[in-house]
mmCIF file of C-alpha atoms in Angstrom:
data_model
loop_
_atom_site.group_PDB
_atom_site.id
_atom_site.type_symbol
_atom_site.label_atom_id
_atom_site.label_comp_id
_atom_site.label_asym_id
_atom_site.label_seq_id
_atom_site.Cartn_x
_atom_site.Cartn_y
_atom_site.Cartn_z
ATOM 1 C CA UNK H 1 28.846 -10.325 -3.106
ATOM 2 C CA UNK H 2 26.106 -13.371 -3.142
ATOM 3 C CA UNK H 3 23.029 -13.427 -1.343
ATOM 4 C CA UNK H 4 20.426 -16.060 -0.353
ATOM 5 C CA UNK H 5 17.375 -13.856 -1.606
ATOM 6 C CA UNK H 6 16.156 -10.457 -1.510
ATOM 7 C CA UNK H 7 15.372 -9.874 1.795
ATOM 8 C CA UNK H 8 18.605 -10.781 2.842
ATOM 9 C CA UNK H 9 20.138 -8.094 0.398
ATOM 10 C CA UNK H 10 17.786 -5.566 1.915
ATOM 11 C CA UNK H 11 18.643 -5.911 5.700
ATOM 12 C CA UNK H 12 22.608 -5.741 4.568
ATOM 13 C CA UNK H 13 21.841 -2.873 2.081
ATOM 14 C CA UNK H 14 20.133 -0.785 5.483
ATOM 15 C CA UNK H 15 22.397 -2.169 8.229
ATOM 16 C CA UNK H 16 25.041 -0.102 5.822
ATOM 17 C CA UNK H 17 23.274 2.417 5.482
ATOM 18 C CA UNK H 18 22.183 3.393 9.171
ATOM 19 C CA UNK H 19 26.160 2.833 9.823
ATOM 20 C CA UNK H 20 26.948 5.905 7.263
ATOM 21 C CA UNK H 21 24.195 7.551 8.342
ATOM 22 C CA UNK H 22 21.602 7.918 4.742
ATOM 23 C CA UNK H 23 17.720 6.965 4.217
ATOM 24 C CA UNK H 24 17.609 3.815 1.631
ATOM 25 C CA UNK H 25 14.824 2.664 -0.114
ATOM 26 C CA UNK H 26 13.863 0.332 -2.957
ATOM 27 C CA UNK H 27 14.221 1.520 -5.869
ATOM 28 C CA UNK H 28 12.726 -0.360 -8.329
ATOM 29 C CA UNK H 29 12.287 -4.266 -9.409
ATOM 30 C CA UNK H 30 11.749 -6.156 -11.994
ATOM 31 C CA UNK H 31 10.098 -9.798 -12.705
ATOM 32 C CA UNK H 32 10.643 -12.698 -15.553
ATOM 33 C CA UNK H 33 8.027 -14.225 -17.738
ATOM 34 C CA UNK H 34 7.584 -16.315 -14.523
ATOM 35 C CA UNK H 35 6.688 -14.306 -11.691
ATOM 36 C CA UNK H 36 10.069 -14.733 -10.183
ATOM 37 C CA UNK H 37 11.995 -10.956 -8.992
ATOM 38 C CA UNK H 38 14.820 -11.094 -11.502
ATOM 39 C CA UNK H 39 16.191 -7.642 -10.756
ATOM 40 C CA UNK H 40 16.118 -5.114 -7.647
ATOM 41 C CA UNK H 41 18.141 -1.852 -7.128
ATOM 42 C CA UNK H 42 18.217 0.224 -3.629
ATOM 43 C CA UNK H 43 19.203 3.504 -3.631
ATOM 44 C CA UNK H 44 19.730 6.436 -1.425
ATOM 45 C CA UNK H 45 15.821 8.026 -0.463
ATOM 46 C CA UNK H 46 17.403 11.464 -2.471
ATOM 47 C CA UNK H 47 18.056 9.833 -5.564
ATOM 48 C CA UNK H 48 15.575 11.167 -8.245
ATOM 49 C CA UNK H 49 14.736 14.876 -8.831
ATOM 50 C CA UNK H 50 11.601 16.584 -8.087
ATOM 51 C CA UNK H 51 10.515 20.896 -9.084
ATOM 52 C CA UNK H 52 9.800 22.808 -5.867
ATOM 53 C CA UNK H 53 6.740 23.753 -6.858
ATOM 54 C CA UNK H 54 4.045 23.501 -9.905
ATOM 55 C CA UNK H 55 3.691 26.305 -11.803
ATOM 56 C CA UNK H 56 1.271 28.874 -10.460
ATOM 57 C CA UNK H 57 1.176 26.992 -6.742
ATOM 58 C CA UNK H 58 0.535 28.974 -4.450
ATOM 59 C CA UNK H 59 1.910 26.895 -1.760
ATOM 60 C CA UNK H 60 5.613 25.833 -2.810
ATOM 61 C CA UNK H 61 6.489 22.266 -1.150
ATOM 62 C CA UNK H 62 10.365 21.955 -0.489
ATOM 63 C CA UNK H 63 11.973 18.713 -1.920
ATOM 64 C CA UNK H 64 14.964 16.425 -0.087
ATOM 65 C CA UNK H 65 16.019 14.992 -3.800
ATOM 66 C CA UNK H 66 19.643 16.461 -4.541
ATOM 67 C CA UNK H 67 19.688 13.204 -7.404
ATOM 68 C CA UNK H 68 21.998 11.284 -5.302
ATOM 69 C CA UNK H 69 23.476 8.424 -7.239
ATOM 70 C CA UNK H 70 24.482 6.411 -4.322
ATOM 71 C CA UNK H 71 22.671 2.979 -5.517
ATOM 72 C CA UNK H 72 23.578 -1.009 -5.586
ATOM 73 C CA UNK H 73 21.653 -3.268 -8.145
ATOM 74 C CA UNK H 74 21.234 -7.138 -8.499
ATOM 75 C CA UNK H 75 19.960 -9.776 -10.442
ATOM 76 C CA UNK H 76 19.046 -13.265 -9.763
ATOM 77 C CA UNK H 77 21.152 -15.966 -11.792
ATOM 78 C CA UNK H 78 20.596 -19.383 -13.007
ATOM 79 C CA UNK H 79 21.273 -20.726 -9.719
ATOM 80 C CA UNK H 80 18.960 -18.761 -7.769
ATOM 81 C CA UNK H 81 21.813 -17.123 -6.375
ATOM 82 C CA UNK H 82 21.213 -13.236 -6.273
ATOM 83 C CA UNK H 83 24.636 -11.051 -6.797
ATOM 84 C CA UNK H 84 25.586 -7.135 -7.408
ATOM 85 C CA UNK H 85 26.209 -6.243 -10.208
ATOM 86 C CA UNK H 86 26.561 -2.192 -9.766
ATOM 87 C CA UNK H 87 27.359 -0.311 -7.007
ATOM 88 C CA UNK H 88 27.961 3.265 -6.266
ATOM 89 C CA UNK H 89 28.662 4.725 -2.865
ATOM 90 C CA UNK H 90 29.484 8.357 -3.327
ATOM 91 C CA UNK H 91 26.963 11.029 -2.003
ATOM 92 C CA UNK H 92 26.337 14.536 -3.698
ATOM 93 C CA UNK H 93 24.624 15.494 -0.441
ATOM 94 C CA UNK H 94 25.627 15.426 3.468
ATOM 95 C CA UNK H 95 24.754 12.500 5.767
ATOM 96 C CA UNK H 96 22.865 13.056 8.892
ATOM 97 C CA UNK H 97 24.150 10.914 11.861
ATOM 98 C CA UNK H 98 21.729 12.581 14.875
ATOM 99 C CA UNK H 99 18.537 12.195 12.316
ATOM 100 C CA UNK H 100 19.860 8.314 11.213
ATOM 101 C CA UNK H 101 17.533 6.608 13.702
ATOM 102 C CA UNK H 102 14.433 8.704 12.583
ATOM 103 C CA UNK H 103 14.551 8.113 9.237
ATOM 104 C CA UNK H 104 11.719 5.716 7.288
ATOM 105 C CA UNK H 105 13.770 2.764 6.481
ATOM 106 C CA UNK H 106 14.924 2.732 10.103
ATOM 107 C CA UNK H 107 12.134 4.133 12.374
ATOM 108 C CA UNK H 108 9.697 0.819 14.754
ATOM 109 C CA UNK H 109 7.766 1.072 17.480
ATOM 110 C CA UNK H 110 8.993 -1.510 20.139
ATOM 111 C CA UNK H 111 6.409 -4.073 21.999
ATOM 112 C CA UNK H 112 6.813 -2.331 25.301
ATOM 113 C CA UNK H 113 5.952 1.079 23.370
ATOM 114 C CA UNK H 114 2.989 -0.307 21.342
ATOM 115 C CA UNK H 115 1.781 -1.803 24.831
ATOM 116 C CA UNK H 116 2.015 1.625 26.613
ATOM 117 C CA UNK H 117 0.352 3.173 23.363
ATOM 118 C CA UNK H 118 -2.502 1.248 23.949
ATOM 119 C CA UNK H 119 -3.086 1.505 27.689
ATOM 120 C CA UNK H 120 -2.990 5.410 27.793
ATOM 121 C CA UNK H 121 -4.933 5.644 24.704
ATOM 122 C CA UNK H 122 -8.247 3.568 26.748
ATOM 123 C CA UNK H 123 -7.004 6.262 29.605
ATOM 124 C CA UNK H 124 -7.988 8.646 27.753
ATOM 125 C CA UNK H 125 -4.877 10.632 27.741
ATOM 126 C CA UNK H 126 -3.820 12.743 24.880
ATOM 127 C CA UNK H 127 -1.552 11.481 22.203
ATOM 128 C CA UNK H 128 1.073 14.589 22.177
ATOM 129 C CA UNK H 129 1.064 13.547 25.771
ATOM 130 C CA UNK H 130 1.158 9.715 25.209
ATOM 131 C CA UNK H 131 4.499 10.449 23.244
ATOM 132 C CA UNK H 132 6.503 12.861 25.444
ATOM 133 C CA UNK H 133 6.090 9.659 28.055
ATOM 134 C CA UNK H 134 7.416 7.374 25.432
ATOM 135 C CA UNK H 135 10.425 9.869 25.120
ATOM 136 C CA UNK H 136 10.751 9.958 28.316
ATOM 137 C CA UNK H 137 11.398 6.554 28.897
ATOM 138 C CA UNK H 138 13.460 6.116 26.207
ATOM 139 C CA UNK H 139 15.914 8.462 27.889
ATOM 140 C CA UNK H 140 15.341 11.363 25.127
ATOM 141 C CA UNK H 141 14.758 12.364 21.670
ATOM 142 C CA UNK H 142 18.223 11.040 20.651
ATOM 143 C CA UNK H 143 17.119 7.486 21.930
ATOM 144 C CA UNK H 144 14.005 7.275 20.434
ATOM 145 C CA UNK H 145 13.490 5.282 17.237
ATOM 146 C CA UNK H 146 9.684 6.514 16.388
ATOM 147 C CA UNK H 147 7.988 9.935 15.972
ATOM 148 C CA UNK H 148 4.942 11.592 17.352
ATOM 149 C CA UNK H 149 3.242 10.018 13.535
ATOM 150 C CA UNK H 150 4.192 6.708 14.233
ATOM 151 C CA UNK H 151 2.374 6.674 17.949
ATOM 152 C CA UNK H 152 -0.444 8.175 16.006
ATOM 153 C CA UNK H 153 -1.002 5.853 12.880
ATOM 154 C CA UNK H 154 -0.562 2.529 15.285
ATOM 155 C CA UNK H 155 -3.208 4.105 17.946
ATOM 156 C CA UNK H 156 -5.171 5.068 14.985
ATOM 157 C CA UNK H 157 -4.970 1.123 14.011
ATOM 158 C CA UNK H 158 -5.679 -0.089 17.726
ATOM 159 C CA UNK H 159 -8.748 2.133 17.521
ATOM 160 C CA UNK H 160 -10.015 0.385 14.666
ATOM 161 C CA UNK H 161 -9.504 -3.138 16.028
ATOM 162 C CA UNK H 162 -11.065 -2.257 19.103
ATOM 163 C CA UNK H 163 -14.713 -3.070 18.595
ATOM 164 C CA UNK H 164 -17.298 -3.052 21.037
ATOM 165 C CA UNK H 165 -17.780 -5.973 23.309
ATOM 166 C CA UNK H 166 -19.653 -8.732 21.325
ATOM 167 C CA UNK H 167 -19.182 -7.422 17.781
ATOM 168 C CA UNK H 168 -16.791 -9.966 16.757
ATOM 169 C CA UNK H 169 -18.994 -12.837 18.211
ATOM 170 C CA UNK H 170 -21.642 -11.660 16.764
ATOM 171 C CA UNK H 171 -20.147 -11.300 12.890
ATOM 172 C CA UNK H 172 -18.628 -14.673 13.480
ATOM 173 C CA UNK H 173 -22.253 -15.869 14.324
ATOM 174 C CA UNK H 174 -24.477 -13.931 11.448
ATOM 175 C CA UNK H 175 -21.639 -15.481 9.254
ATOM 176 C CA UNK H 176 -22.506 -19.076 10.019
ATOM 177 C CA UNK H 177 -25.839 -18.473 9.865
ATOM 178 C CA UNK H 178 -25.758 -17.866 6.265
ATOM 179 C CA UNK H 179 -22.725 -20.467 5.644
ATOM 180 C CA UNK H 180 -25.875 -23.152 7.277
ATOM 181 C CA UNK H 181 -28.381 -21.324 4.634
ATOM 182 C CA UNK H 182 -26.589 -21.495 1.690
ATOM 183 C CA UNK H 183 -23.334 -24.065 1.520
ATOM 184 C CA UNK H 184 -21.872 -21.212 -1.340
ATOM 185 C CA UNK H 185 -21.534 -18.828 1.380
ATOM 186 C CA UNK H 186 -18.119 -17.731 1.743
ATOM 187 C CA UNK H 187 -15.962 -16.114 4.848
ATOM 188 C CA UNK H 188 -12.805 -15.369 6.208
ATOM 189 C CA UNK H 189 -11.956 -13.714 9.532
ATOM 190 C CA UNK H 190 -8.378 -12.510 10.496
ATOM 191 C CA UNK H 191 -7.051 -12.091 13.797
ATOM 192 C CA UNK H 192 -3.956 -10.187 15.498
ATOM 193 C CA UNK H 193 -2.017 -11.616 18.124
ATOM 194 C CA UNK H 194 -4.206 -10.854 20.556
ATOM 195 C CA UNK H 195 -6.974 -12.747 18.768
ATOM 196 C CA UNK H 196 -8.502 -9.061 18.145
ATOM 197 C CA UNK H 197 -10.767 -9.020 14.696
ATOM 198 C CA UNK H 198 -8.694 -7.396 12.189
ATOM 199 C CA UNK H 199 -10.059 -7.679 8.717
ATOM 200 C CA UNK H 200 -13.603 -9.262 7.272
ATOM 201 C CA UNK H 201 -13.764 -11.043 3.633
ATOM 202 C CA UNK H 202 -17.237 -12.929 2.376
ATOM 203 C CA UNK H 203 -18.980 -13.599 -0.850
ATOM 204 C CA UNK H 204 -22.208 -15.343 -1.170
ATOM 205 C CA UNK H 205 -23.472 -17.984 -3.693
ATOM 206 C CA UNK H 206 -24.416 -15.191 -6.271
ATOM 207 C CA UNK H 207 -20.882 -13.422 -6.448
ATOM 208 C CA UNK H 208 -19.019 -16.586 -6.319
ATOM 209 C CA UNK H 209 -21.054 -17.646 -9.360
ATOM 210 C CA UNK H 210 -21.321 -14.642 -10.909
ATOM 211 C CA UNK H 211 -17.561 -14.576 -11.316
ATOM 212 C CA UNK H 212 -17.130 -17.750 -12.912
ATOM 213 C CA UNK H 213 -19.195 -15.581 -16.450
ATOM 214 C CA UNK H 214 -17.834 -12.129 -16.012
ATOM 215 C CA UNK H 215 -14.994 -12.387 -13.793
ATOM 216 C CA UNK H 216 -12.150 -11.349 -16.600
ATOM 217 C CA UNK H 217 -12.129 -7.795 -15.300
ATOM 218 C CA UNK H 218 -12.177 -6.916 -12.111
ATOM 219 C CA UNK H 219 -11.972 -3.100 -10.079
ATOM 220 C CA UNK H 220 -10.775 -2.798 -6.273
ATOM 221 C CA UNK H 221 -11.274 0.393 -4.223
ATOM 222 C CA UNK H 222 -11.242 1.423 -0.282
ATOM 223 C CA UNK H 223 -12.293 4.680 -1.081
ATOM 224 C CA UNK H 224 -16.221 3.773 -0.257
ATOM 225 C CA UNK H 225 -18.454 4.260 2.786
ATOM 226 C CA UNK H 226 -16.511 3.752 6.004
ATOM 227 C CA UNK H 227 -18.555 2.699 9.407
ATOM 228 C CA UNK H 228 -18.228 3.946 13.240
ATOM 229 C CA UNK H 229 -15.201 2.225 13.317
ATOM 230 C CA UNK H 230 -13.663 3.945 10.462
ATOM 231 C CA UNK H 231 -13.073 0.676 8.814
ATOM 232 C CA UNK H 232 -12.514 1.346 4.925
ATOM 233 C CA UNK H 233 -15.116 -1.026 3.008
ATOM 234 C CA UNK H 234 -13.485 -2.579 0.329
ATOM 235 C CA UNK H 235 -15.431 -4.109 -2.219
ATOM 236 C CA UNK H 236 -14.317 -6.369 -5.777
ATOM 237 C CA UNK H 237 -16.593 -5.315 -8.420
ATOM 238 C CA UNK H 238 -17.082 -6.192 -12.406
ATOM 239 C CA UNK H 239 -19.695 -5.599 -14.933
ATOM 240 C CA UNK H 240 -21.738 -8.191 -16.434
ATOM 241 C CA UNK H 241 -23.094 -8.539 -19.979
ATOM 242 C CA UNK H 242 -26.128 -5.526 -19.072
ATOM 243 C CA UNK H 243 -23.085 -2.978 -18.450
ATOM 244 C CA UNK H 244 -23.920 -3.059 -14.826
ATOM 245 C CA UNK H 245 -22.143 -3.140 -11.888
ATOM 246 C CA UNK H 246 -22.046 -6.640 -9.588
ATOM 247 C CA UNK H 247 -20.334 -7.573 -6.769
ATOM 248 C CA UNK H 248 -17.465 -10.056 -6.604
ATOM 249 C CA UNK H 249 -17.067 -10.047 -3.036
ATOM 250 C CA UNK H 250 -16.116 -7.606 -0.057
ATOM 251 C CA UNK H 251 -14.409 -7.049 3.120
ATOM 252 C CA UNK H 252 -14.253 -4.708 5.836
ATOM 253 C CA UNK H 253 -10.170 -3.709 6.543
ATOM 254 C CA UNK H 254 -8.269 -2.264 9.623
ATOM 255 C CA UNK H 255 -5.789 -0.737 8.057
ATOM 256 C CA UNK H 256 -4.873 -0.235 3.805
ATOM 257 C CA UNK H 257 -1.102 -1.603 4.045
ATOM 258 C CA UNK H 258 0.393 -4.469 1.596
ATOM 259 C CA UNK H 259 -0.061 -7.039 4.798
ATOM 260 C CA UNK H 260 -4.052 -6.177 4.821
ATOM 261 C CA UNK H 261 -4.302 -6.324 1.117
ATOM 262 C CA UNK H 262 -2.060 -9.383 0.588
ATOM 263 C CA UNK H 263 -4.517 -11.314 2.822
ATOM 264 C CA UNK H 264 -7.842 -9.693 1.369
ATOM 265 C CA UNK H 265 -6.605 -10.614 -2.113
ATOM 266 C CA UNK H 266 -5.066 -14.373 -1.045
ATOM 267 C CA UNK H 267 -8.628 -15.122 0.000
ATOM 268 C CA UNK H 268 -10.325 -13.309 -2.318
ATOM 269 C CA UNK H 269 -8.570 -15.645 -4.754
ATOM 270 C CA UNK H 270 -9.166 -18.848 -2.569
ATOM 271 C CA UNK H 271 -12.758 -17.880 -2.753
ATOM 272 C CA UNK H 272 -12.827 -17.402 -6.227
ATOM 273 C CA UNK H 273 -11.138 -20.998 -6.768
ATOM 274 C CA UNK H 274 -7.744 -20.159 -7.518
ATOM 275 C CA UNK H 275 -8.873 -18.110 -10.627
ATOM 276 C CA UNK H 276 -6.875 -15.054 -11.278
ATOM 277 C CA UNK H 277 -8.432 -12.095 -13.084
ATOM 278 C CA UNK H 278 -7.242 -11.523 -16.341
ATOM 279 C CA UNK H 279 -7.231 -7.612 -15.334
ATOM 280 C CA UNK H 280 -7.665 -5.971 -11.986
ATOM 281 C CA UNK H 281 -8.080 -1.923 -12.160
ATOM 282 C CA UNK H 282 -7.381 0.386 -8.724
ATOM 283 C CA UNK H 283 -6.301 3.410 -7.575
ATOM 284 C CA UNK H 284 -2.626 4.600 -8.029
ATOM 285 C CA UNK H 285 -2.046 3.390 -4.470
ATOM 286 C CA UNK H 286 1.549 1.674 -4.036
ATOM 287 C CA UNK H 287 0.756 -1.190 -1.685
ATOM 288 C CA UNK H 288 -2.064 -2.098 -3.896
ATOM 289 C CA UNK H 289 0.187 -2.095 -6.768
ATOM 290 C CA UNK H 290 2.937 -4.493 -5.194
ATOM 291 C CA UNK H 291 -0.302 -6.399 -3.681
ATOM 292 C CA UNK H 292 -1.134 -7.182 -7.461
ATOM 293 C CA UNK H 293 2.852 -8.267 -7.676
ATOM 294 C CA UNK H 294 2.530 -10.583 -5.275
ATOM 295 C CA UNK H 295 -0.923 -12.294 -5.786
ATOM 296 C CA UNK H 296 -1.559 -11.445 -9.073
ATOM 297 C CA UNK H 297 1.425 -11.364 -11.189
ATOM 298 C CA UNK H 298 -0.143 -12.819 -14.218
ATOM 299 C CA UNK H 299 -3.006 -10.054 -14.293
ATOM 300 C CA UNK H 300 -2.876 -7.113 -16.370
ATOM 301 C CA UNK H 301 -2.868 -3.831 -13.643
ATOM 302 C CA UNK H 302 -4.603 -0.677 -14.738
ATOM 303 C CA UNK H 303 -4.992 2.591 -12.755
ATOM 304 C CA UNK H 304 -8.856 3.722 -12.407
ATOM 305 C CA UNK H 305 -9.748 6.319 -14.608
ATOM 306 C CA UNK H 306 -11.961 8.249 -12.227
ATOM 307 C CA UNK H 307 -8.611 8.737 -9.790
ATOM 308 C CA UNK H 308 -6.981 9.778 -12.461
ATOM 309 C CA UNK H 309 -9.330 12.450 -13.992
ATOM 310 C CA UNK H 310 -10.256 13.383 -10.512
ATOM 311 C CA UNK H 311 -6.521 14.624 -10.134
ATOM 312 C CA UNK H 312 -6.063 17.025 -13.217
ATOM 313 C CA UNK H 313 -7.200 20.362 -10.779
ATOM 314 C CA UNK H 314 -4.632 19.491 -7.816
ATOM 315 C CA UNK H 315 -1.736 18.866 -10.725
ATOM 316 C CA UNK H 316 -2.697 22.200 -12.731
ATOM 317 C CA UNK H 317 -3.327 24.642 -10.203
ATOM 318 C CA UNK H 318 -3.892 28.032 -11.154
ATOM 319 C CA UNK H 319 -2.842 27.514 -14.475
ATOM 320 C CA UNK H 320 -4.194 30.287 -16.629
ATOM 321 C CA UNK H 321 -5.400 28.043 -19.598
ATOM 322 C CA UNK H 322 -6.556 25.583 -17.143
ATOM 323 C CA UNK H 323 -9.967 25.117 -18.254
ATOM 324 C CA UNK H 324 -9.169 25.137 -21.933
ATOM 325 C CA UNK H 325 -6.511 21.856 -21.042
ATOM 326 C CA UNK H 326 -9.138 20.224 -19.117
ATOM 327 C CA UNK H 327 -11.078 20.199 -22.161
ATOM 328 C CA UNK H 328 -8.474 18.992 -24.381
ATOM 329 C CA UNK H 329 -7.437 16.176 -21.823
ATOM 330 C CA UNK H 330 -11.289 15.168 -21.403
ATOM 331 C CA UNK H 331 -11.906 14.967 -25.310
ATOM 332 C CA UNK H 332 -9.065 13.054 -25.859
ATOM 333 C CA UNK H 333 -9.235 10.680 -23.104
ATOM 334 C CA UNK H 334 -13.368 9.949 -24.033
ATOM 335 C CA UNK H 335 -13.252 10.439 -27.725
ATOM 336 C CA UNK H 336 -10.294 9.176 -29.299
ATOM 337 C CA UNK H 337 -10.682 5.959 -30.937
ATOM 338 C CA UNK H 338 -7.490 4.751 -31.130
ATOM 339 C CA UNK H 339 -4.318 4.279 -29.244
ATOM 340 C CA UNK H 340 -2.268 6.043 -31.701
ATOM 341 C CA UNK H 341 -4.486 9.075 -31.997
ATOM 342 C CA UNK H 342 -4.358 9.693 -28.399
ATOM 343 C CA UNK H 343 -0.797 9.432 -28.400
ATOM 344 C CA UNK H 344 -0.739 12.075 -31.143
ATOM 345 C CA UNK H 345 -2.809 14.421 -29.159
#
């Protein structure tokens, strides 16, 4: 089979699978020298396996992965045509026709639901309370295509675009202001549908200038102060030749998805000229990692350090030689000197 392009893989590859009744996902994906997807693969969401629990847990998590094989793969030829190359289709697990609609790959929120979201939300009515209405006028839980955490996360969103009267005026205003002070002043505002203030970028004179000398490595994080609004603050930050810390540029985001961070980083980069990092370093979050795919895909990704580190207690537990580990893993990650001697230990 031939397809136009990837997307148009994906919607056959989950129109299938809702008709036999299995979660899908992408699987993994691969690029050439050019920036162009060469290679994708979708497979069944239980492919893979995963241990029940860590080792000393004292809270076991249960697992769906039964290392279903059920996958398709394709790659991109000369003529930009994409076509399979692989496919398997036999599951090692049972399908699930009544849960089908409920499932990731297959759960929305229609407009009239969103809209009805929104209205008992300024009511003031409960969200557990706020959903049973939604199932009720979808004629039932069979009927429904959402669950109670999808009603949540998008009133959650509305929440945060729902500023008080004036605000957005007057950023829009304080911005010009400075834009009339200094003509280097930089500033990007992005609206919903509803011409509601979703995300904030600017940079001033100083960052755009200071990137032009030490803009060849650059860090991203959300995980800094947050206002009334619970708005994650998302600053681009590198290091000049003192060692210290300047900014690159910052914005104030509604919600930490690839659509958000796509736009942050598209005008982060017009901003910044059209000059690409040569490195970019953030947390192990996924939709900032297919973010750098899109915008960046001739930067060199690296997880932060700090996440990483900051994650060793979670992953060992209650390990009984725990702390002496942690010491091992600290001096080797601070002290060796070389990449092959902190291979070797």
């Amino acid at each position: 089979m031939m397809f136009h392009d990837e997307k148009e893989m994906f919607e056959f590859y989950k129109r299938y699978a809702y008709a036999i009744r299995f979660p899908m996902r992408k699987r993994n994906s691969k690029k050439g020298e050019d920036g162009v997807m060469r290679y994708v693969m979708f497979t069944c969401s239980r492919q893979g396996q995963r241990s029940y629990a860590t080792s000393g847990s004292l809270k076991p998590q249960p697992t769906s992965q039964t290392d279903c094989k059920v996958k398709i793969s394709a790659s991109l030829d000369i003529l930009g045509v994409w076509r399979i190359n692989k496919v398997h289709l036999d599951h090692n697990h049972k399908t699930s026709p009544s849960k089908s609609g409920l499932y990731r790959c297959n759960r929305k929120l229609s407009a009239s639901v969103k809209r009805n979201l929104e209205v008992n939300d300024m009511a003031r009515i409960s969200l557990h309370k706020i959903y049973n209405s939604a199932v009720v006028d979808a004629g039932g839980y069979e009927n429904t295509t959402f669950v109670e955490k999808d009603c949540q996360n998008y009133v959650e969103q509305v929440r945060r675009l729902r500023l008080g009267e004036g605000d957005a005026l007057a950023i829009q205003a304080y911005f010009s202001k400075m834009q009339a002070r200094c003509s280097g002043f930089f500033f990007n505002m992005d609206l919903d549908e509803e011409c509601r203030l979703k995300n904030v970028f600017w940079a001033n004179h100083r960052c755009r200038q200071s990137y032009k000398e030490f803009g060849d490595v650059v860090t991203f994080d959300t995980t800094y102060l947050t206002n009334k609004y619970d708005i994650p603050f998302a600053p681009f930050v590198g290091v000049n030749h003192h060692g210290q810390s300047i900014l690159l540029g910052c914005g104030l985001l509604s919600n930490e998805d690839i659509g958000t961070f796509v736009w942050l980083f598209r005008t982060w980069l017009e901003c910044m000229h059209g000059q690409a990092p040569n490195a970019i370093i953030t947390d192990q979050d996924r939709a900032m990692q297919t973010t750098v795919d899109i915008i960046f895909p001739n930067t060199k990704h690296r997880w932060c350090l700090w996440h990483i580190m900051k994650k060793l207690p979670e992953k060992f537990g209650y390990h009984v030689q725990k702390s002496s580990i942690f010491s091992a893993i600290h001096e080797l990650v601070y002290d060796s000197d070389n990449g092959q001697e902190f291979e070797e230990g």
